[in-house]
Amino acid sequence: MTQSPATVVVVEDEPVIAEAVAARLRADGHRVEVAADGLEGVELCRRTRPDLVVLDLMLPGIDGYEVCRRVQAERPVPVLMLTARDDETDVVVGLRVGADDYLTKPFGARELSARVAALLRRAARTPEAGARLRLGEAELDPVTRTANRGGSPVHLTPTEFDLLARLAERPGAVLSREQLLADVWGWRDAGSTTRTVDTHVAAVRRKLGDGVVRTVHGVGYAGGAA
């Protein structure tokens, strides 16, 4: 499937990794800008308004968590974070501050390309005008990709929005974590990564209230309170 070229900002302080990531993404046809520290990354995102950010967690100056907070506060953008170890705490904190997906170093070039392509595909979806979605007190506008609760705007990351939209599109249906990972993240054979779904559900509940997503123990999640 051919994808339009995207602008990608890579924030990575290890030159070898930064060069390898940038080279792969350029080979995939994307425009790539590279920053070597957190503050430079924030400024580069502000200046270039990228379609996606590849963000290392451990950076000089300000760390990847703070970079993600600042970037998402200014403009929602898909973020693929890079972590040096498969530490659940690192991953959970990164997802909570607005990252959409993660890769554990070392990772393969094909996996990087696949994750980036999946995030860009989701961000490029263009639903029909007027098709507003509701979950509890939350209302989602798929065209503007905005959300509100009781008429008050609520900031959601791209993945948080897509997760809620998927549940709202299937009213009453219970979707397993594996199914949500496939539908929202584009992951197959997810294994232990189902924790990613739980972390995003917790994040949207903090923003929109517990009634927005219902847990069906032993099965998965459904839209709305029980």
mmCIF file of C-alpha atoms in Angstrom:
data_model
loop_
_atom_site.group_PDB
_atom_site.id
_atom_site.type_symbol
_atom_site.label_atom_id
_atom_site.label_comp_id
_atom_site.label_asym_id
_atom_site.label_seq_id
_atom_site.Cartn_x
_atom_site.Cartn_y
_atom_site.Cartn_z
ATOM 1 C CA MET A 1 0.000 0.000 0.000
ATOM 2 C CA THR A 2 1.537 3.319 -1.077
ATOM 3 C CA GLN A 3 1.514 6.127 1.434
ATOM 4 C CA SER A 4 1.976 9.844 0.830
ATOM 5 C CA PRO A 5 5.285 11.265 2.064
ATOM 6 C CA ALA A 6 5.072 12.535 5.622
ATOM 7 C CA THR A 7 7.182 14.926 7.661
ATOM 8 C CA VAL A 8 8.777 13.055 10.559
ATOM 9 C CA VAL A 9 10.817 14.543 13.396
ATOM 10 C CA VAL A 10 13.316 12.157 15.014
ATOM 11 C CA VAL A 11 14.496 13.158 18.502
ATOM 12 C CA GLU A 12 17.433 10.908 19.400
ATOM 13 C CA ASP A 13 20.770 11.754 21.027
ATOM 14 C CA GLU A 14 22.679 8.645 19.878
ATOM 15 C CA PRO A 15 24.068 9.608 16.445
ATOM 16 C CA VAL A 16 24.237 6.043 15.098
ATOM 17 C CA ILE A 17 20.594 5.334 15.982
ATOM 18 C CA ALA A 18 19.398 8.743 14.798
ATOM 19 C CA GLU A 19 21.167 8.282 11.464
ATOM 20 C CA ALA A 20 19.808 4.745 11.005
ATOM 21 C CA VAL A 21 16.225 5.765 11.819
ATOM 22 C CA ALA A 22 16.388 8.815 9.563
ATOM 23 C CA ALA A 23 17.910 6.815 6.699
ATOM 24 C CA ARG A 24 15.210 4.148 6.892
ATOM 25 C CA LEU A 25 12.370 6.665 6.985
ATOM 26 C CA ARG A 26 13.849 8.634 4.093
ATOM 27 C CA ALA A 27 14.126 5.378 2.141
ATOM 28 C CA ASP A 28 10.408 4.916 2.840
ATOM 29 C CA GLY A 29 9.822 8.268 1.155
ATOM 30 C CA HIS A 30 9.348 10.519 4.179
ATOM 31 C CA ARG A 31 10.841 13.931 4.890
ATOM 32 C CA VAL A 32 12.916 13.633 8.061
ATOM 33 C CA GLU A 33 14.307 16.232 10.470
ATOM 34 C CA VAL A 34 16.570 15.198 13.361
ATOM 35 C CA ALA A 35 17.074 16.766 16.800
ATOM 36 C CA ALA A 36 19.779 15.620 19.218
ATOM 37 C CA ASP A 37 18.233 16.791 22.500
ATOM 38 C CA GLY A 38 14.866 17.450 24.071
ATOM 39 C CA LEU A 39 14.709 21.227 23.787
ATOM 40 C CA GLU A 40 15.823 21.123 20.161
ATOM 41 C CA GLY A 41 13.151 18.499 19.549
ATOM 42 C CA VAL A 42 10.379 20.678 20.974
ATOM 43 C CA GLU A 43 11.495 23.642 18.884
ATOM 44 C CA LEU A 44 11.825 21.515 15.738
ATOM 45 C CA CYS A 45 8.283 20.191 16.194
ATOM 46 C CA ARG A 46 7.005 23.727 16.710
ATOM 47 C CA ARG A 47 8.735 24.915 13.547
ATOM 48 C CA THR A 48 8.045 22.010 11.182
ATOM 49 C CA ARG A 49 4.609 20.828 12.427
ATOM 50 C CA PRO A 50 5.415 17.173 11.677
ATOM 51 C CA ASP A 51 2.976 14.405 10.840
ATOM 52 C CA LEU A 52 4.733 12.089 13.308
ATOM 53 C CA VAL A 53 7.462 12.199 15.959
ATOM 54 C CA VAL A 54 9.932 9.396 16.728
ATOM 55 C CA LEU A 55 11.074 10.170 20.265
ATOM 56 C CA ASP A 56 13.762 8.625 22.458
ATOM 57 C CA LEU A 57 12.915 8.642 26.167
ATOM 58 C CA MET A 58 16.404 9.243 27.554
ATOM 59 C CA LEU A 59 17.616 12.595 26.253
ATOM 60 C CA PRO A 60 19.974 15.328 27.452
ATOM 61 C CA GLY A 61 18.339 18.525 28.671
ATOM 62 C CA ILE A 62 14.706 17.548 29.072
ATOM 63 C CA ASP A 63 13.738 13.890 28.778
ATOM 64 C CA GLY A 64 11.381 12.311 26.283
ATOM 65 C CA TYR A 65 8.450 12.390 28.704
ATOM 66 C CA GLU A 66 8.628 16.169 28.980
ATOM 67 C CA VAL A 67 9.162 16.567 25.235
ATOM 68 C CA CYS A 68 6.016 14.528 24.633
ATOM 69 C CA ARG A 69 4.002 16.617 27.113
ATOM 70 C CA ARG A 70 5.069 19.898 25.513
ATOM 71 C CA VAL A 71 4.550 18.743 21.939
ATOM 72 C CA GLN A 72 1.107 17.266 22.635
ATOM 73 C CA ALA A 73 0.034 20.356 24.587
ATOM 74 C CA GLU A 74 0.636 22.527 21.521
ATOM 75 C CA ARG A 75 -0.767 20.244 18.827
ATOM 76 C CA PRO A 76 -1.835 16.587 18.885
ATOM 77 C CA VAL A 77 0.576 14.514 16.796
ATOM 78 C CA PRO A 78 1.294 10.762 16.692
ATOM 79 C CA VAL A 79 4.362 9.886 18.786
ATOM 80 C CA LEU A 80 6.388 6.678 18.493
ATOM 81 C CA MET A 81 8.660 6.459 21.518
ATOM 82 C CA LEU A 82 11.939 4.559 21.694
ATOM 83 C CA THR A 83 12.942 2.928 24.977
ATOM 84 C CA ALA A 84 16.283 1.300 25.760
ATOM 85 C CA ARG A 85 14.740 -1.589 27.673
ATOM 86 C CA ASP A 86 11.434 -3.410 27.855
ATOM 87 C CA ASP A 87 10.576 -1.807 31.194
ATOM 88 C CA GLU A 88 6.836 -1.643 31.804
ATOM 89 C CA THR A 89 7.205 1.504 33.918
ATOM 90 C CA ASP A 90 8.944 3.351 31.073
ATOM 91 C CA VAL A 91 6.260 2.283 28.641
ATOM 92 C CA VAL A 92 3.310 3.093 30.904
ATOM 93 C CA VAL A 93 4.613 6.561 31.775
ATOM 94 C CA GLY A 94 5.351 7.283 28.119
ATOM 95 C CA LEU A 95 1.853 6.276 27.049
ATOM 96 C CA ARG A 96 0.305 8.318 29.841
ATOM 97 C CA VAL A 97 2.017 11.520 28.744
ATOM 98 C CA GLY A 98 0.789 11.149 25.178
ATOM 99 C CA ALA A 99 2.873 8.626 23.231
ATOM 100 C CA ASP A 100 0.885 6.441 20.834
ATOM 101 C CA ASP A 101 3.181 3.459 20.375
ATOM 102 C CA TYR A 102 6.645 2.289 21.378
ATOM 103 C CA LEU A 103 9.651 0.305 20.175
ATOM 104 C CA THR A 104 12.239 -1.322 22.417
ATOM 105 C CA LYS A 105 15.875 -0.984 21.357
ATOM 106 C CA PRO A 106 17.331 -2.761 19.484
ATOM 107 C CA PHE A 107 14.622 -2.904 16.832
ATOM 108 C CA GLY A 108 14.608 -3.862 13.174
ATOM 109 C CA ALA A 109 14.220 -1.475 10.267
ATOM 110 C CA ARG A 110 11.144 -3.285 8.957
ATOM 111 C CA GLU A 111 9.426 -3.074 12.336
ATOM 112 C CA LEU A 112 10.168 0.658 12.499
ATOM 113 C CA SER A 113 8.692 1.160 9.028
ATOM 114 C CA ALA A 114 5.601 -0.864 9.898
ATOM 115 C CA ARG A 115 4.911 1.027 13.127
ATOM 116 C CA VAL A 116 5.378 4.412 11.449
ATOM 117 C CA ALA A 117 3.141 3.408 8.533
ATOM 118 C CA ALA A 118 0.397 2.210 10.900
ATOM 119 C CA LEU A 119 0.440 5.464 12.881
ATOM 120 C CA LEU A 120 0.333 7.564 9.716
ATOM 121 C CA ARG A 121 -2.536 5.524 8.260
ATOM 122 C CA ARG A 122 -4.616 6.074 11.375
ATOM 123 C CA ALA A 123 -3.881 9.795 11.425
ATOM 124 C CA ALA A 124 -4.881 10.109 7.750
ATOM 125 C CA ARG A 125 -8.363 8.633 8.103
ATOM 126 C CA THR A 126 -11.044 10.991 6.748
ATOM 127 C CA PRO A 127 -14.518 9.988 7.960
ATOM 128 C CA GLU A 128 -17.727 11.482 6.585
ATOM 129 C CA ALA A 129 -18.846 14.877 7.840
ATOM 130 C CA GLY A 130 -21.581 14.934 10.450
ATOM 131 C CA ALA A 131 -20.864 11.460 11.825
ATOM 132 C CA ARG A 132 -20.461 12.444 15.480
ATOM 133 C CA LEU A 133 -19.903 9.671 17.985
ATOM 134 C CA ARG A 134 -20.988 9.450 21.623
ATOM 135 C CA LEU A 135 -19.694 7.510 24.598
ATOM 136 C CA GLY A 136 -21.348 8.375 27.895
ATOM 137 C CA GLU A 137 -21.010 12.144 28.325
ATOM 138 C CA ALA A 138 -18.279 12.321 25.693
ATOM 139 C CA GLU A 139 -18.869 13.443 22.111
ATOM 140 C CA LEU A 140 -16.331 12.824 19.356
ATOM 141 C CA ASP A 141 -16.108 14.606 16.010
ATOM 142 C CA PRO A 142 -14.215 12.288 13.621
ATOM 143 C CA VAL A 143 -13.761 15.041 11.023
ATOM 144 C CA THR A 144 -12.020 17.571 13.265
ATOM 145 C CA ARG A 145 -10.751 14.800 15.581
ATOM 146 C CA THR A 146 -11.886 16.765 18.619
ATOM 147 C CA ALA A 147 -13.693 15.667 21.762
ATOM 148 C CA ASN A 148 -15.808 17.331 24.409
ATOM 149 C CA ARG A 149 -17.464 16.380 27.657
ATOM 150 C CA GLY A 150 -20.668 18.224 28.443
ATOM 151 C CA GLY A 151 -19.749 20.816 25.828
ATOM 152 C CA SER A 152 -16.268 21.480 27.258
ATOM 153 C CA PRO A 153 -13.320 20.636 24.975
ATOM 154 C CA VAL A 154 -11.055 17.792 26.096
ATOM 155 C CA HIS A 155 -7.578 17.232 24.655
ATOM 156 C CA LEU A 156 -7.009 13.673 23.428
ATOM 157 C CA THR A 157 -3.912 12.213 21.807
ATOM 158 C CA PRO A 158 -4.433 10.698 18.341
ATOM 159 C CA THR A 159 -4.445 7.162 19.737
ATOM 160 C CA GLU A 160 -6.801 8.022 22.595
ATOM 161 C CA PHE A 161 -9.211 9.465 20.037
ATOM 162 C CA ASP A 162 -8.949 6.414 17.769
ATOM 163 C CA LEU A 163 -9.516 4.035 20.688
ATOM 164 C CA LEU A 164 -12.704 5.818 21.740
ATOM 165 C CA ALA A 165 -13.912 6.126 18.158
ATOM 166 C CA ARG A 166 -13.492 2.397 17.627
ATOM 167 C CA LEU A 167 -15.556 1.604 20.728
ATOM 168 C CA ALA A 168 -18.201 4.168 19.742
ATOM 169 C CA GLU A 169 -18.484 2.658 16.261
ATOM 170 C CA ARG A 170 -19.494 -0.665 17.843
ATOM 171 C CA PRO A 171 -22.122 0.321 20.438
ATOM 172 C CA GLY A 172 -22.721 -2.469 22.912
ATOM 173 C CA ALA A 173 -19.989 -4.685 21.459
ATOM 174 C CA VAL A 174 -17.249 -5.996 23.737
ATOM 175 C CA LEU A 175 -13.860 -5.818 22.016
ATOM 176 C CA SER A 176 -10.906 -7.834 23.282
ATOM 177 C CA ARG A 177 -7.568 -6.160 23.926
ATOM 178 C CA GLU A 178 -6.088 -8.123 21.032
ATOM 179 C CA GLN A 179 -8.832 -6.901 18.711
ATOM 180 C CA LEU A 180 -8.315 -3.294 19.793
ATOM 181 C CA LEU A 181 -4.565 -3.603 19.253
ATOM 182 C CA ALA A 182 -5.237 -4.867 15.736
ATOM 183 C CA ASP A 183 -7.926 -2.282 14.914
ATOM 184 C CA VAL A 184 -6.399 0.804 16.537
ATOM 185 C CA TRP A 185 -2.649 0.154 16.612
ATOM 186 C CA GLY A 186 -2.402 -2.146 13.613
ATOM 187 C CA TRP A 187 -0.612 -4.765 15.720
ATOM 188 C CA ARG A 188 -0.964 -8.492 15.115
ATOM 189 C CA ASP A 189 0.256 -11.268 17.423
ATOM 190 C CA ALA A 190 0.454 -8.702 20.235
ATOM 191 C CA GLY A 191 1.457 -11.079 23.042
ATOM 192 C CA SER A 192 2.223 -9.220 26.255
ATOM 193 C CA THR A 193 1.652 -5.760 24.721
ATOM 194 C CA THR A 194 -2.042 -5.789 25.672
ATOM 195 C CA ARG A 195 -0.992 -3.621 28.637
ATOM 196 C CA THR A 196 -0.847 -0.771 26.109
ATOM 197 C CA VAL A 197 -4.639 -0.874 25.771
ATOM 198 C CA ASP A 198 -5.175 -0.781 29.548
ATOM 199 C CA THR A 199 -2.916 2.257 29.874
ATOM 200 C CA HIS A 200 -4.785 4.183 27.182
ATOM 201 C CA VAL A 201 -8.163 3.267 28.679
ATOM 202 C CA ALA A 202 -6.981 4.593 32.048
ATOM 203 C CA ALA A 203 -5.859 7.821 30.354
ATOM 204 C CA VAL A 204 -9.198 8.479 28.647
ATOM 205 C CA ARG A 205 -11.084 7.717 31.859
ATOM 206 C CA ARG A 206 -9.024 10.347 33.669
ATOM 207 C CA LYS A 207 -9.943 12.882 30.995
ATOM 208 C CA LEU A 208 -13.567 11.951 30.272
ATOM 209 C CA GLY A 209 -14.784 10.058 33.325
ATOM 210 C CA ASP A 210 -15.131 6.379 34.178
ATOM 211 C CA GLY A 211 -18.407 6.086 32.260
ATOM 212 C CA VAL A 212 -16.780 6.491 28.863
ATOM 213 C CA VAL A 213 -15.394 2.924 28.733
ATOM 214 C CA ARG A 214 -16.727 -0.194 30.432
ATOM 215 C CA THR A 215 -14.462 -3.083 31.475
ATOM 216 C CA VAL A 216 -15.795 -6.568 30.826
ATOM 217 C CA HIS A 217 -13.544 -8.720 33.007
ATOM 218 C CA GLY A 218 -11.880 -11.584 31.228
ATOM 219 C CA VAL A 219 -12.988 -10.298 27.835
ATOM 220 C CA GLY A 220 -12.063 -6.679 27.085
ATOM 221 C CA TYR A 221 -13.742 -3.287 26.797
ATOM 222 C CA ALA A 222 -16.994 -1.776 25.566
ATOM 223 C CA GLY A 223 -18.203 1.782 25.150
ATOM 224 C CA GLY A 224 -20.209 3.383 27.964
ATOM 225 C CA ALA A 225 -20.870 2.490 31.579
ATOM 226 C CA ALA A 226 -22.472 -0.761 32.659
#
